[in-house]
Structures are given as C-alpha cells and as structure tokens.
PDB file of C-alpha atoms in Angstrom:
ATOM      1  CA  UNK A   1     127.451-107.255 213.684  1.00 55.00           C
ATOM      2  CA  UNK A   2     128.298-105.826 210.142  1.00 56.00           C
ATOM      3  CA  UNK A   3     125.116-105.820 208.668  1.00 54.00           C
ATOM      4  CA  UNK A   4     123.861-103.827 211.395  1.00 52.00           C
ATOM      5  CA  UNK A   5     126.564-101.073 211.257  1.00 45.00           C
ATOM      6  CA  UNK A   6     126.020-100.770 207.398  1.00 50.00           C
ATOM      7  CA  UNK A   7     121.984-100.466 208.050  1.00 54.00           C
ATOM      8  CA  UNK A   8     122.708 -97.640 210.929  1.00 51.00           C
ATOM      9  CA  UNK A   9     125.147 -95.689 208.191  1.00 47.00           C
ATOM     10  CA  UNK A  10     122.193 -95.762 205.335  1.00 55.00           C
ATOM     11  CA  UNK A  11     119.831 -94.167 207.719  1.00 56.00           C
ATOM     12  CA  UNK A  12     122.239 -91.683 208.734  1.00 59.00           C
ATOM     13  CA  UNK A  13     123.150 -90.616 204.966  1.00 57.00           C
ATOM     14  CA  UNK A  14     119.207 -90.265 204.114  1.00 54.00           C
ATOM     15  CA  UNK A  15     118.820 -88.098 207.022  1.00 58.00           C
ATOM     16  CA  UNK A  16     121.943 -86.163 206.184  1.00 55.00           C
ATOM     17  CA  UNK A  17     120.176 -85.808 202.485  1.00 53.00           C
ATOM     18  CA  UNK A  18     117.125 -84.841 203.461  1.00 60.00           C
ATOM     19  CA  UNK A  19     118.629 -82.148 205.847  1.00 61.00           C
ATOM     20  CA  UNK A  20     120.286 -80.788 202.953  1.00 53.00           C
ATOM     21  CA  UNK A  21     117.451 -80.652 200.686  1.00 53.00           C
ATOM     22  CA  UNK A  22     115.022 -78.801 203.170  1.00 58.00           C
ATOM     23  CA  UNK A  23     117.832 -76.223 203.522  1.00 55.00           C
ATOM     24  CA  UNK A  24     118.646 -75.914 199.984  1.00 51.00           C
ATOM     25  CA  UNK A  25     114.748 -75.815 199.096  1.00 51.00           C
ATOM     26  CA  UNK A  26     114.405 -73.008 201.962  1.00 50.00           C
ATOM     27  CA  UNK A  27     117.550 -70.968 200.818  1.00 45.00           C
ATOM     28  CA  UNK A  28     116.121 -71.238 197.219  1.00 46.00           C
ATOM     29  CA  UNK A  29     112.762 -70.288 198.542  1.00 43.00           C
ATOM     30  CA  UNK A  30     114.182 -67.683 200.132  1.00 48.00           C
ATOM     31  CA  UNK A  31     115.839 -65.889 197.536  1.00 46.00           C
ATOM     32  CA  UNK A  32     112.965 -66.456 195.343  1.00 47.00           C
ATOM     33  CA  UNK A  33     111.002 -64.549 197.813  1.00 46.00           C
ATOM     34  CA  UNK A  34     113.451 -61.540 198.314  1.00 48.00           C
ATOM     35  CA  UNK A  35     113.648 -60.890 194.408  1.00 48.00           C
ATOM     36  CA  UNK A  36     110.639 -58.728 192.621  1.00 61.00           C
ATOM     37  CA  UNK A  37     107.907 -60.522 191.817  1.00 67.00           C
ATOM     38  CA  UNK A  38     105.100 -59.837 189.282  1.00 77.00           C
ATOM     39  CA  UNK A  39     101.456 -61.529 190.073  1.00 77.00           C
ATOM     40  CA  UNK A  40      97.632 -60.682 189.798  1.00 82.00           C
ATOM     41  CA  UNK A  41      95.417 -59.889 192.604  1.00 83.00           C
ATOM     42  CA  UNK A  42      91.614 -59.079 192.947  1.00 87.00           C
ATOM     43  CA  UNK A  43      90.794 -56.854 195.221  1.00 89.00           C
ATOM     44  CA  UNK A  44      87.063 -56.281 196.663  1.00 91.00           C
ATOM     45  CA  UNK A  45      85.754 -52.640 196.370  1.00 92.00           C
ATOM     46  CA  UNK A  46      84.247 -51.205 199.358  1.00 93.00           C
ATOM     47  CA  UNK A  47      82.845 -47.302 198.913  1.00 93.00           C
ATOM     48  CA  UNK A  48      82.783 -44.836 201.463  1.00 93.00           C
ATOM     49  CA  UNK A  49      81.454 -41.291 201.591  1.00 91.00           C
ATOM     50  CA  UNK A  50      78.649 -41.575 199.788  1.00 86.00           C
ATOM     51  CA  UNK A  51      76.911 -38.274 199.261  1.00 84.00           C
ATOM     52  CA  UNK A  52      73.962 -37.542 202.258  1.00 81.00           C
ATOM     53  CA  UNK A  53      71.914 -36.770 199.233  1.00 83.00           C
ATOM     54  CA  UNK A  54      72.387 -39.646 197.255  1.00 86.00           C
ATOM     55  CA  UNK A  55      71.288 -43.593 197.971  1.00 87.00           C
ATOM     56  CA  UNK A  56      73.289 -46.017 196.419  1.00 89.00           C
ATOM     57  CA  UNK A  57      71.720 -48.745 194.624  1.00 87.00           C
ATOM     58  CA  UNK A  58      73.857 -50.538 192.587  1.00 89.00           C
ATOM     59  CA  UNK A  59      77.111 -50.196 191.187  1.00 91.00           C
ATOM     60  CA  UNK A  60      78.861 -51.709 187.772  1.00 92.00           C
ATOM     61  CA  UNK A  61      81.300 -53.671 189.302  1.00 91.00           C
ATOM     62  CA  UNK A  62      82.737 -54.949 193.023  1.00 91.00           C
ATOM     63  CA  UNK A  63      85.521 -56.172 192.473  1.00 91.00           C
ATOM     64  CA  UNK A  64      88.981 -55.260 190.264  1.00 90.00           C
ATOM     65  CA  UNK A  65      91.894 -57.220 188.949  1.00 89.00           C
ATOM     66  CA  UNK A  66      94.939 -55.641 189.157  1.00 87.00           C
ATOM     67  CA  UNK A  67      98.829 -56.502 188.194  1.00 86.00           C
ATOM     68  CA  UNK A  68     101.173 -56.192 191.218  1.00 82.00           C
ATOM     69  CA  UNK A  69     105.450 -56.039 191.527  1.00 81.00           C
ATOM     70  CA  UNK A  70     106.388 -56.564 194.534  1.00 71.00           C
ATOM     71  CA  UNK A  71     108.660 -58.096 196.812  1.00 62.00           C
ATOM     72  CA  UNK A  72     107.953 -62.015 196.465  1.00 52.00           C
ATOM     73  CA  UNK A  73     107.328 -61.714 201.011  1.00 52.00           C
ATOM     74  CA  UNK A  74     104.655 -59.308 200.768  1.00 56.00           C
ATOM     75  CA  UNK A  75     102.360 -61.695 198.225  1.00 54.00           C
ATOM     76  CA  UNK A  76     102.397 -63.916 201.099  1.00 52.00           C
ATOM     77  CA  UNK A  77     100.557 -61.890 202.882  1.00 56.00           C
ATOM     78  CA  UNK A  78      97.944 -60.732 200.350  1.00 56.00           C
ATOM     79  CA  UNK A  79      97.404 -64.798 200.780  1.00 50.00           C
ATOM     80  CA  UNK A  80      96.355 -64.396 204.293  1.00 42.00           C
ATOM     81  CA  UNK A  81      94.897 -60.579 204.684  1.00 51.00           C
ATOM     82  CA  UNK A  82      91.262 -59.743 203.106  1.00 56.00           C
ATOM     83  CA  UNK A  83      92.185 -58.042 199.932  1.00 82.00           C
ATOM     84  CA  UNK A  84      89.936 -54.615 200.534  1.00 88.00           C
ATOM     85  CA  UNK A  85      90.165 -51.544 199.594  1.00 91.00           C
ATOM     86  CA  UNK A  86      87.791 -48.379 199.526  1.00 93.00           C
ATOM     87  CA  UNK A  87      86.614 -46.508 197.384  1.00 92.00           C
ATOM     88  CA  UNK A  88      86.060 -42.395 197.920  1.00 93.00           C
ATOM     89  CA  UNK A  89      82.616 -41.341 196.546  1.00 92.00           C
ATOM     90  CA  UNK A  90      83.378 -37.873 197.178  1.00 87.00           C
ATOM     91  CA  UNK A  91      85.165 -38.234 193.904  1.00 84.00           C
ATOM     92  CA  UNK A  92      82.238 -39.106 192.248  1.00 88.00           C
ATOM     93  CA  UNK A  93      81.426 -37.153 188.932  1.00 89.00           C
ATOM     94  CA  UNK A  94      78.148 -36.664 187.146  1.00 86.00           C
ATOM     95  CA  UNK A  95      77.134 -36.776 183.150  1.00 84.00           C
ATOM     96  CA  UNK A  96      73.557 -35.802 182.239  1.00 80.00           C
ATOM     97  CA  UNK A  97      71.931 -38.471 184.842  1.00 78.00           C
ATOM     98  CA  UNK A  98      75.335 -40.908 185.275  1.00 86.00           C
ATOM     99  CA  UNK A  99      77.290 -41.042 188.108  1.00 91.00           C
ATOM    100  CA  UNK A 100      80.915 -42.067 187.182  1.00 92.00           C
ATOM    101  CA  UNK A 101      84.663 -42.374 188.764  1.00 92.00           C
ATOM    102  CA  UNK A 102      86.934 -42.740 185.944  1.00 92.00           C
ATOM    103  CA  UNK A 103      89.756 -45.752 186.335  1.00 91.00           C
ATOM    104  CA  UNK A 104      92.544 -42.949 187.040  1.00 90.00           C
ATOM    105  CA  UNK A 105      90.860 -41.397 189.401  1.00 91.00           C
ATOM    106  CA  UNK A 106      90.044 -45.400 191.985  1.00 91.00           C
ATOM    107  CA  UNK A 107      93.607 -46.116 190.299  1.00 90.00           C
ATOM    108  CA  UNK A 108      95.148 -43.714 192.595  1.00 91.00           C
ATOM    109  CA  UNK A 109      92.939 -44.406 195.768  1.00 91.00           C
ATOM    110  CA  UNK A 110      93.923 -47.819 195.202  1.00 89.00           C
ATOM    111  CA  UNK A 111      97.810 -46.937 195.131  1.00 88.00           C
ATOM    112  CA  UNK A 112      97.483 -44.944 198.380  1.00 89.00           C
ATOM    113  CA  UNK A 113      96.009 -48.037 200.126  1.00 88.00           C
ATOM    114  CA  UNK A 114      98.888 -50.209 199.007  1.00 85.00           C
ATOM    115  CA  UNK A 115     102.716 -50.414 200.607  1.00 79.00           C
ATOM    116  CA  UNK A 116     105.185 -48.356 199.058  1.00 78.00           C
ATOM    117  CA  UNK A 117     106.957 -51.399 198.147  1.00 75.00           C
ATOM    118  CA  UNK A 118     103.954 -52.784 196.126  1.00 81.00           C
ATOM    119  CA  UNK A 119     103.716 -51.068 192.690  1.00 82.00           C
ATOM    120  CA  UNK A 120     100.516 -51.787 190.070  1.00 84.00           C
ATOM    121  CA  UNK A 121     101.906 -52.189 187.075  1.00 82.00           C
ATOM    122  CA  UNK A 122      98.333 -52.804 185.421  1.00 86.00           C
ATOM    123  CA  UNK A 123      93.938 -52.672 186.501  1.00 87.00           C
ATOM    124  CA  UNK A 124      91.112 -52.978 184.874  1.00 85.00           C
ATOM    125  CA  UNK A 125      90.307 -50.354 182.523  1.00 85.00           C
ATOM    126  CA  UNK A 126      86.395 -49.976 183.129  1.00 89.00           C
ATOM    127  CA  UNK A 127      84.919 -46.628 184.784  1.00 91.00           C
ATOM    128  CA  UNK A 128      82.901 -47.447 187.851  1.00 93.00           C
ATOM    129  CA  UNK A 129      79.037 -46.282 187.308  1.00 93.00           C
ATOM    130  CA  UNK A 130      77.064 -45.794 190.196  1.00 92.00           C
ATOM    131  CA  UNK A 131      73.585 -45.906 190.153  1.00 90.00           C
ATOM    132  CA  UNK A 132      72.204 -43.409 192.618  1.00 87.00           C
ATOM    133  CA  UNK A 133      68.423 -42.576 193.798  1.00 86.00           C
ATOM    134  CA  UNK A 134      68.090 -38.685 195.399  1.00 85.00           C
ATOM    135  CA  UNK A 135      67.253 -38.917 198.771  1.00 90.00           C
ATOM    136  CA  UNK A 136      64.760 -36.414 200.184  1.00 91.00           C
ATOM    137  CA  UNK A 137      63.742 -35.127 204.102  1.00 92.00           C
ATOM    138  CA  UNK A 138      60.559 -34.942 205.497  1.00 93.00           C
ATOM    139  CA  UNK A 139      59.151 -33.823 208.703  1.00 95.00           C
ATOM    140  CA  UNK A 140      56.113 -36.214 209.762  1.00 96.00           C
ATOM    141  CA  UNK A 141      54.297 -36.119 212.826  1.00 96.00           C
ATOM    142  CA  UNK A 142      54.331 -39.082 215.942  1.00 97.00           C
ATOM    143  CA  UNK A 143      51.212 -40.544 216.898  1.00 96.00           C
ATOM    144  CA  UNK A 144      51.324 -42.572 220.042  1.00 95.00           C
ATOM    145  CA  UNK A 145      49.442 -45.625 220.398  1.00 95.00           C
ATOM    146  CA  UNK A 146      48.567 -46.106 223.704  1.00 94.00           C
ATOM    147  CA  UNK A 147      45.967 -48.023 225.779  1.00 94.00           C
ATOM    148  CA  UNK A 148      45.646 -46.679 229.365  1.00 94.00           C
ATOM    149  CA  UNK A 149      43.681 -47.743 232.405  1.00 94.00           C
ATOM    150  CA  UNK A 150      43.321 -45.396 235.638  1.00 93.00           C
ATOM    151  CA  UNK A 151      43.002 -46.428 239.423  1.00 94.00           C
ATOM    152  CA  UNK A 152      39.686 -45.779 240.825  1.00 91.00           C
ATOM    153  CA  UNK A 153      39.045 -42.241 240.786  1.00 90.00           C
ATOM    154  CA  UNK A 154      42.222 -40.880 238.730  1.00 91.00           C
ATOM    155  CA  UNK A 155      42.165 -39.308 235.476  1.00 89.00           C
ATOM    156  CA  UNK A 156      44.541 -37.901 233.049  1.00 90.00           C
ATOM    157  CA  UNK A 157      45.232 -34.208 232.737  1.00 86.00           C
ATOM    158  CA  UNK A 158      45.458 -32.385 229.899  1.00 86.00           C
ATOM    159  CA  UNK A 159      46.314 -34.244 226.898  1.00 91.00           C
ATOM    160  CA  UNK A 160      49.304 -37.481 226.509  1.00 95.00           C
ATOM    161  CA  UNK A 161      52.625 -34.948 225.260  1.00 96.00           C
ATOM    162  CA  UNK A 162      54.934 -37.159 222.348  1.00 97.00           C
ATOM    163  CA  UNK A 163      58.318 -35.248 223.221  1.00 97.00           C
ATOM    164  CA  UNK A 164      59.651 -34.908 220.244  1.00 96.00           C
ATOM    165  CA  UNK A 165      56.250 -34.958 218.426  1.00 96.00           C
ATOM    166  CA  UNK A 166      57.408 -35.616 214.599  1.00 96.00           C
ATOM    167  CA  UNK A 167      60.950 -36.479 213.245  1.00 96.00           C
ATOM    168  CA  UNK A 168      62.512 -35.914 210.171  1.00 96.00           C
ATOM    169  CA  UNK A 169      62.717 -39.049 207.391  1.00 95.00           C
ATOM    170  CA  UNK A 170      65.298 -39.294 205.043  1.00 93.00           C
ATOM    171  CA  UNK A 171      64.768 -41.524 202.290  1.00 91.00           C
ATOM    172  CA  UNK A 172      63.915 -42.078 198.370  1.00 91.00           C
ATOM    173  CA  UNK A 173      60.597 -40.260 197.510  1.00 88.00           C
ATOM    174  CA  UNK A 174      58.778 -43.056 196.090  1.00 88.00           C
ATOM    175  CA  UNK A 175      59.036 -44.655 200.032  1.00 90.00           C
ATOM    176  CA  UNK A 176      58.538 -41.982 201.706  1.00 91.00           C
ATOM    177  CA  UNK A 177      56.086 -38.921 199.471  1.00 87.00           C
ATOM    178  CA  UNK A 178      53.229 -40.362 200.802  1.00 89.00           C
ATOM    179  CA  UNK A 179      53.635 -40.608 203.769  1.00 91.00           C
ATOM    180  CA  UNK A 180      52.028 -37.963 206.581  1.00 92.00           C
ATOM    181  CA  UNK A 181      53.246 -39.606 210.566  1.00 94.00           C
ATOM    182  CA  UNK A 182      54.420 -43.092 211.880  1.00 95.00           C
ATOM    183  CA  UNK A 183      53.013 -44.115 215.006  1.00 96.00           C
ATOM    184  CA  UNK A 184      55.209 -45.966 218.188  1.00 96.00           C
ATOM    185  CA  UNK A 185      54.884 -49.489 219.130  1.00 96.00           C
ATOM    186  CA  UNK A 186      51.607 -49.944 221.653  1.00 95.00           C
ATOM    187  CA  UNK A 187      51.817 -49.717 224.817  1.00 93.00           C
ATOM    188  CA  UNK A 188      49.327 -50.638 227.456  1.00 95.00           C
ATOM    189  CA  UNK A 189      49.463 -49.008 230.845  1.00 95.00           C
ATOM    190  CA  UNK A 190      46.812 -50.591 233.649  1.00 95.00           C
ATOM    191  CA  UNK A 191      45.567 -48.990 237.388  1.00 95.00           C
ATOM    192  CA  UNK A 192      47.340 -45.822 236.907  1.00 94.00           C
ATOM    193  CA  UNK A 193      47.802 -43.658 239.897  1.00 92.00           C
ATOM    194  CA  UNK A 194      50.445 -41.523 239.411  1.00 93.00           C
ATOM    195  CA  UNK A 195      52.183 -39.611 236.360  1.00 95.00           C
ATOM    196  CA  UNK A 196      54.145 -41.539 233.817  1.00 96.00           C
ATOM    197  CA  UNK A 197      56.502 -40.863 231.164  1.00 96.00           C
ATOM    198  CA  UNK A 198      57.483 -44.070 228.935  1.00 95.00           C
ATOM    199  CA  UNK A 199      60.191 -44.323 225.948  1.00 96.00           C
ATOM    200  CA  UNK A 200      58.696 -46.330 223.117  1.00 97.00           C
ATOM    201  CA  UNK A 201      60.031 -46.823 219.739  1.00 96.00           C
ATOM    202  CA  UNK A 202      58.976 -45.669 216.638  1.00 96.00           C
ATOM    203  CA  UNK A 203      57.282 -48.204 214.027  1.00 95.00           C
ATOM    204  CA  UNK A 204      58.972 -48.131 210.796  1.00 92.00           C
ATOM    205  CA  UNK A 205      56.390 -49.077 207.772  1.00 89.00           C
ATOM    206  CA  UNK A 206      57.599 -51.864 205.781  1.00 87.00           C
ATOM    207  CA  UNK A 207      58.374 -50.274 202.794  1.00 87.00           C
ATOM    208  CA  UNK A 208      60.568 -47.938 204.195  1.00 88.00           C
ATOM    209  CA  UNK A 209      63.899 -50.286 203.263  1.00 87.00           C
ATOM    210  CA  UNK A 210      66.191 -47.509 202.667  1.00 88.00           C
ATOM    211  CA  UNK A 211      65.165 -44.716 204.609  1.00 91.00           C
ATOM    212  CA  UNK A 212      66.654 -43.074 208.144  1.00 91.00           C
ATOM    213  CA  UNK A 213      64.738 -41.663 211.042  1.00 94.00           C
ATOM    214  CA  UNK A 214      66.372 -38.983 213.307  1.00 95.00           C
ATOM    215  CA  UNK A 215      64.520 -40.772 216.000  1.00 95.00           C
ATOM    216  CA  UNK A 216      64.346 -44.565 216.371  1.00 95.00           C
ATOM    217  CA  UNK A 217      62.219 -43.917 220.132  1.00 96.00           C
ATOM    218  CA  UNK A 218      60.031 -40.880 221.424  1.00 97.00           C
ATOM    219  CA  UNK A 219      58.797 -40.226 225.366  1.00 97.00           C
ATOM    220  CA  UNK A 220      55.291 -40.511 225.985  1.00 97.00           C
ATOM    221  CA  UNK A 221      54.720 -39.098 229.328  1.00 96.00           C
ATOM    222  CA  UNK A 222      50.977 -38.013 230.833  1.00 96.00           C
ATOM    223  CA  UNK A 223      49.663 -36.244 234.113  1.00 93.00           C
ATOM    224  CA  UNK A 224      47.792 -38.054 236.348  1.00 92.00           C
ATOM    225  CA  UNK A 225      45.597 -36.753 239.114  1.00 89.00           C
ATOM    226  CA  UNK A 226      43.459 -38.110 241.688  1.00 89.00           C
ATOM    227  CA  UNK A 227      39.847 -36.411 241.631  1.00 91.00           C
ATOM    228  CA  UNK A 228      36.752 -35.741 243.368  1.00 92.00           C
ATOM    229  CA  UNK A 229      32.904 -35.197 242.902  1.00 93.00           C
ATOM    230  CA  UNK A 230      31.283 -32.669 243.460  1.00 95.00           C
ATOM    231  CA  UNK A 231      26.931 -32.600 242.453  1.00 96.00           C
ATOM    232  CA  UNK A 232      25.740 -28.769 242.228  1.00 97.00           C
ATOM    233  CA  UNK A 233      22.155 -27.580 241.626  1.00 97.00           C
ATOM    234  CA  UNK A 234      22.344 -25.271 238.761  1.00 96.00           C
ATOM    235  CA  UNK A 235      18.965 -23.928 237.037  1.00 97.00           C
ATOM    236  CA  UNK A 236      17.959 -24.300 233.840  1.00 96.00           C
ATOM    237  CA  UNK A 237      17.701 -21.512 231.258  1.00 96.00           C
ATOM    238  CA  UNK A 238      15.468 -20.869 228.437  1.00 94.00           C
ATOM    239  CA  UNK A 239      16.588 -19.653 225.364  1.00 94.00           C
ATOM    240  CA  UNK A 240      15.600 -18.906 222.011  1.00 91.00           C
ATOM    241  CA  UNK A 241      11.678 -18.741 223.425  1.00 89.00           C
ATOM    242  CA  UNK A 242       8.599 -16.654 220.932  1.00 85.00           C
ATOM    243  CA  UNK A 243       8.145 -13.454 222.678  1.00 81.00           C
ATOM    244  CA  UNK A 244       4.202 -14.235 222.724  1.00 82.00           C
ATOM    245  CA  UNK A 245       4.902 -17.378 224.167  1.00 85.00           C
ATOM    246  CA  UNK A 246       5.396 -17.908 228.526  1.00 90.00           C
ATOM    247  CA  UNK A 247       7.127 -21.618 229.060  1.00 90.00           C
ATOM    248  CA  UNK A 248       7.323 -23.628 231.941  1.00 92.00           C
ATOM    249  CA  UNK A 249      10.002 -26.510 232.254  1.00 93.00           C
ATOM    250  CA  UNK A 250      10.185 -29.332 234.712  1.00 95.00           C
ATOM    251  CA  UNK A 251      12.549 -29.340 236.411  1.00 95.00           C
ATOM    252  CA  UNK A 252      13.572 -26.248 236.630  1.00 95.00           C
ATOM    253  CA  UNK A 253      16.962 -27.103 238.196  1.00 96.00           C
ATOM    254  CA  UNK A 254      19.439 -29.809 238.059  1.00 97.00           C
ATOM    255  CA  UNK A 255      21.860 -31.251 239.276  1.00 97.00           C
ATOM    256  CA  UNK A 256      25.243 -31.091 237.763  1.00 97.00           C
ATOM    257  CA  UNK A 257      27.822 -33.713 238.986  1.00 97.00           C
ATOM    258  CA  UNK A 258      31.501 -31.900 238.072  1.00 96.00           C
ATOM    259  CA  UNK A 259      34.664 -33.979 238.364  1.00 93.00           C
ATOM    260  CA  UNK A 260      38.023 -31.953 239.301  1.00 92.00           C
ATOM    261  CA  UNK A 261      40.858 -31.395 241.201  1.00 88.00           C
ATOM    262  CA  UNK A 262      40.388 -31.400 244.896  1.00 86.00           C
ATOM    263  CA  UNK A 263      41.521 -27.919 245.106  1.00 87.00           C
ATOM    264  CA  UNK A 264      40.120 -26.595 242.152  1.00 91.00           C
ATOM    265  CA  UNK A 265      36.192 -28.126 243.294  1.00 93.00           C
ATOM    266  CA  UNK A 266      36.749 -26.673 246.772  1.00 92.00           C
ATOM    267  CA  UNK A 267      36.388 -23.026 244.308  1.00 94.00           C
ATOM    268  CA  UNK A 268      33.583 -24.115 241.879  1.00 96.00           C
ATOM    269  CA  UNK A 269      30.158 -22.381 242.207  1.00 95.00           C
ATOM    270  CA  UNK A 270      27.030 -22.588 240.790  1.00 95.00           C
ATOM    271  CA  UNK A 271      27.728 -19.266 238.827  1.00 95.00           C
ATOM    272  CA  UNK A 272      30.041 -21.241 237.237  1.00 96.00           C
ATOM    273  CA  UNK A 273      27.640 -23.227 234.955  1.00 97.00           C
ATOM    274  CA  UNK A 274      25.055 -22.564 232.527  1.00 97.00           C
ATOM    275  CA  UNK A 275      22.692 -25.003 231.550  1.00 97.00           C
ATOM    276  CA  UNK A 276      20.376 -24.469 228.942  1.00 97.00           C
ATOM    277  CA  UNK A 277      17.210 -25.900 226.914  1.00 94.00           C
ATOM    278  CA  UNK A 278      16.801 -24.570 223.202  1.00 93.00           C
ATOM    279  CA  UNK A 279      13.240 -23.466 221.927  1.00 89.00           C
ATOM    280  CA  UNK A 280      14.450 -23.900 218.573  1.00 86.00           C
ATOM    281  CA  UNK A 281      14.975 -27.855 218.833  1.00 71.00           C
ATOM    282  CA  UNK A 282      11.151 -27.906 219.811  1.00 78.00           C
ATOM    283  CA  UNK A 283      10.001 -31.287 218.129  1.00 71.00           C
ATOM    284  CA  UNK A 284       6.380 -32.863 218.015  1.00 75.00           C
ATOM    285  CA  UNK A 285       7.144 -33.839 221.593  1.00 82.00           C
ATOM    286  CA  UNK A 286       7.031 -32.336 225.031  1.00 86.00           C
ATOM    287  CA  UNK A 287      10.705 -32.755 225.779  1.00 91.00           C
ATOM    288  CA  UNK A 288      13.620 -30.231 225.553  1.00 93.00           C
ATOM    289  CA  UNK A 289      16.966 -31.840 225.308  1.00 93.00           C
ATOM    290  CA  UNK A 290      19.072 -30.077 228.189  1.00 96.00           C
ATOM    291  CA  UNK A 291      22.569 -28.500 227.628  1.00 96.00           C
ATOM    292  CA  UNK A 292      25.723 -27.411 229.370  1.00 97.00           C
ATOM    293  CA  UNK A 293      26.789 -24.096 227.695  1.00 96.00           C
ATOM    294  CA  UNK A 294      29.525 -22.790 230.321  1.00 96.00           C
ATOM    295  CA  UNK A 295      31.335 -24.723 232.897  1.00 96.00           C
ATOM    296  CA  UNK A 296      34.653 -23.772 235.299  1.00 95.00           C
ATOM    297  CA  UNK A 297      37.821 -23.766 233.662  1.00 92.00           C
ATOM    298  CA  UNK A 298      40.536 -26.690 234.853  1.00 89.00           C
ATOM    299  CA  UNK A 299      37.824 -29.629 235.397  1.00 92.00           C
ATOM    300  CA  UNK A 300      37.768 -32.973 234.103  1.00 90.00           C
ATOM    301  CA  UNK A 301      33.926 -33.569 233.675  1.00 92.00           C
ATOM    302  CA  UNK A 302      30.471 -32.097 233.925  1.00 96.00           C
ATOM    303  CA  UNK A 303      27.538 -34.006 233.264  1.00 96.00           C
ATOM    304  CA  UNK A 304      23.578 -33.117 234.122  1.00 96.00           C
ATOM    305  CA  UNK A 305      21.873 -35.813 236.243  1.00 95.00           C
ATOM    306  CA  UNK A 306      18.740 -35.207 234.387  1.00 94.00           C
ATOM    307  CA  UNK A 307      19.018 -35.506 230.101  1.00 94.00           C
ATOM    308  CA  UNK A 308      15.428 -33.685 229.554  1.00 94.00           C
ATOM    309  CA  UNK A 309      13.114 -31.457 230.596  1.00 94.00           C
ATOM    310  CA  UNK A 310       9.374 -31.770 230.000  1.00 94.00           C
ATOM    311  CA  UNK A 311       7.497 -28.554 228.874  1.00 92.00           C
ATOM    312  CA  UNK A 312       4.158 -26.408 228.397  1.00 90.00           C
ATOM    313  CA  UNK A 313       3.569 -23.719 226.461  1.00 87.00           C
ATOM    314  CA  UNK A 314       0.732 -20.546 227.328  1.00 85.00           C
ATOM    315  CA  UNK A 315       0.169 -17.592 224.749  1.00 79.00           C
ATOM    316  CA  UNK A 316       0.551 -14.528 225.723  1.00 70.00           C
TER     317      UNK A 316
END
C-alpha cells in the first residue's frame, strides 16, 4: 500500500515539473518575442506599372535580401506569409540604352509596403537593371475564313462583313513588323436560308509570343436571300465591224438566264442587258464568243445559254 502511494506521488511530481517547465518556456518565449529582434529575410520582387511603350524581357534580379528590425512576433508572421513586394516601374530611369532603378528608390518603395513597426536596417546595394524592348502599334486587316453552303435557290447578297474589319496589334517590331493581316478561325455554315452573324476568334500567329491584340474576336455577318430565275431573249449586237464588211450571225438572239431577288426580277426589262460579239476577236474560225456587256443593278448573276455564235462575212 505504501509503495503504491509513493509511486503516485512520484508521478504527480513529474507532472508538476513538466507543467512548470512548459510555463517557464512560454514565459521566456513571450519575453523574447516581445522585444526588438534583428533578423534577415528575402523578398520576392514583382514588377508593376510597366510603361505602355516597353515590354519587360528580363531583370537583373528577382529577389532582394534585407536585414530587418522588428518586434519578435512580427517575424513569426513573416515565416507564414509569402514575402512579395512590388516595384513600381514608373520610377525606372534611363541612361543611354540602359534602364535601371537605384537601390535608394526601390528601398523606399519596399519600406512603404512594410508595417510601421518594421525597420529595414540593411538591404542589397545592387541597382536593378531592366532589359526592355520597344513596342510598336500596327493596324492590320482581319480576314474571315468562312465556308458557306446555301440552301437551294438561296444566295449571298453583297459581301461578307467583318466587324471590326481591322485590329490594333501591339508588340515588338521583330514579331509584328511584317504582319499585314490576321485570320479568323474557320467556320462552316451549311444549308443557309437566312442571314447570319457569328462571333469568331482571331488567330494569333505562333511567333507572336509578346504581342497583344485590341480584339480577341470579331463578328462576321452576311445577308442571305432567296432568289428566282428568269430567262430573257436578248438581241446580239456586233461591235468593231469594218465598214466595208457585212456580217450575219447565228443565232442573233440569245437566252440570258438572270438570277435575282423576286422583287428585283419583276422590274427587269430586256433593254437592261447588252450582249455583244466583238469582231476584233476574229481568228481563223467561223465563231465568235458571246459577251454580256451590261446587266441590271442588284442581280446575283446573268449568264448566256449560248457561248458563241457562228458568222458569215461578205464584202460590200
């Protein structure tokens, strides 16, 4: 019984000792961290407010070593947080072809980003040097890449529109100096029966790694209309015939197949067309090609059913 009591008392003394040891250690740690402490830290540098006319290619260093004085608790937070500070490139200076920020300038920038209870006792003496390349701006055309298949008796009215039809590219001259146009991604539209408007992306050429586009995409649109056909009988006119020669052509009236919007087609007359054969084109054959010299406005197409005439010449 006595041994059990002695064993219990021994365990109790050990527990009391451990508690006092922990408490005294905490008291020492709190006292230490409550005082001023000098320690070293490394800050990652992140560069902001780059000049619009310049592209940052490289920098002489991306970290900076500092000696800091602060309350000990402050350093505990530094061990947890990412130590990143921002360097404002609006303060960059230029000497000849070199861009730089002196240590005195970027030290002040770093100090402003630290707590008032933290003091920089020492910092790298190195000047920050920057490798910039000059940017140029260039206006280039945007070319669409559409593949269109129309429904029966439907056709594109006018041209495909691209909005905007040009964009501004900003980048180094070695990347964009020879560029005059850019393309959109390819789109295929089938069985078109009505007008369309689509947003399409602008393709960035692979070599443009540092260039920026004013527009990442554009709109392409087109007016699709239903058309009808009408066959017109048009007299063939002979031009450039010598005065001392008489000519007879066969046929002297040809069919012209006209495709147009129904509203336009109903107002078209035979006199709106001019079909000719040109005697200047005479070769060692007895045929002449037929040409359409004049067509009405706002039609989609006009083609002759016959492609040539035969002729007989007689001297007057």
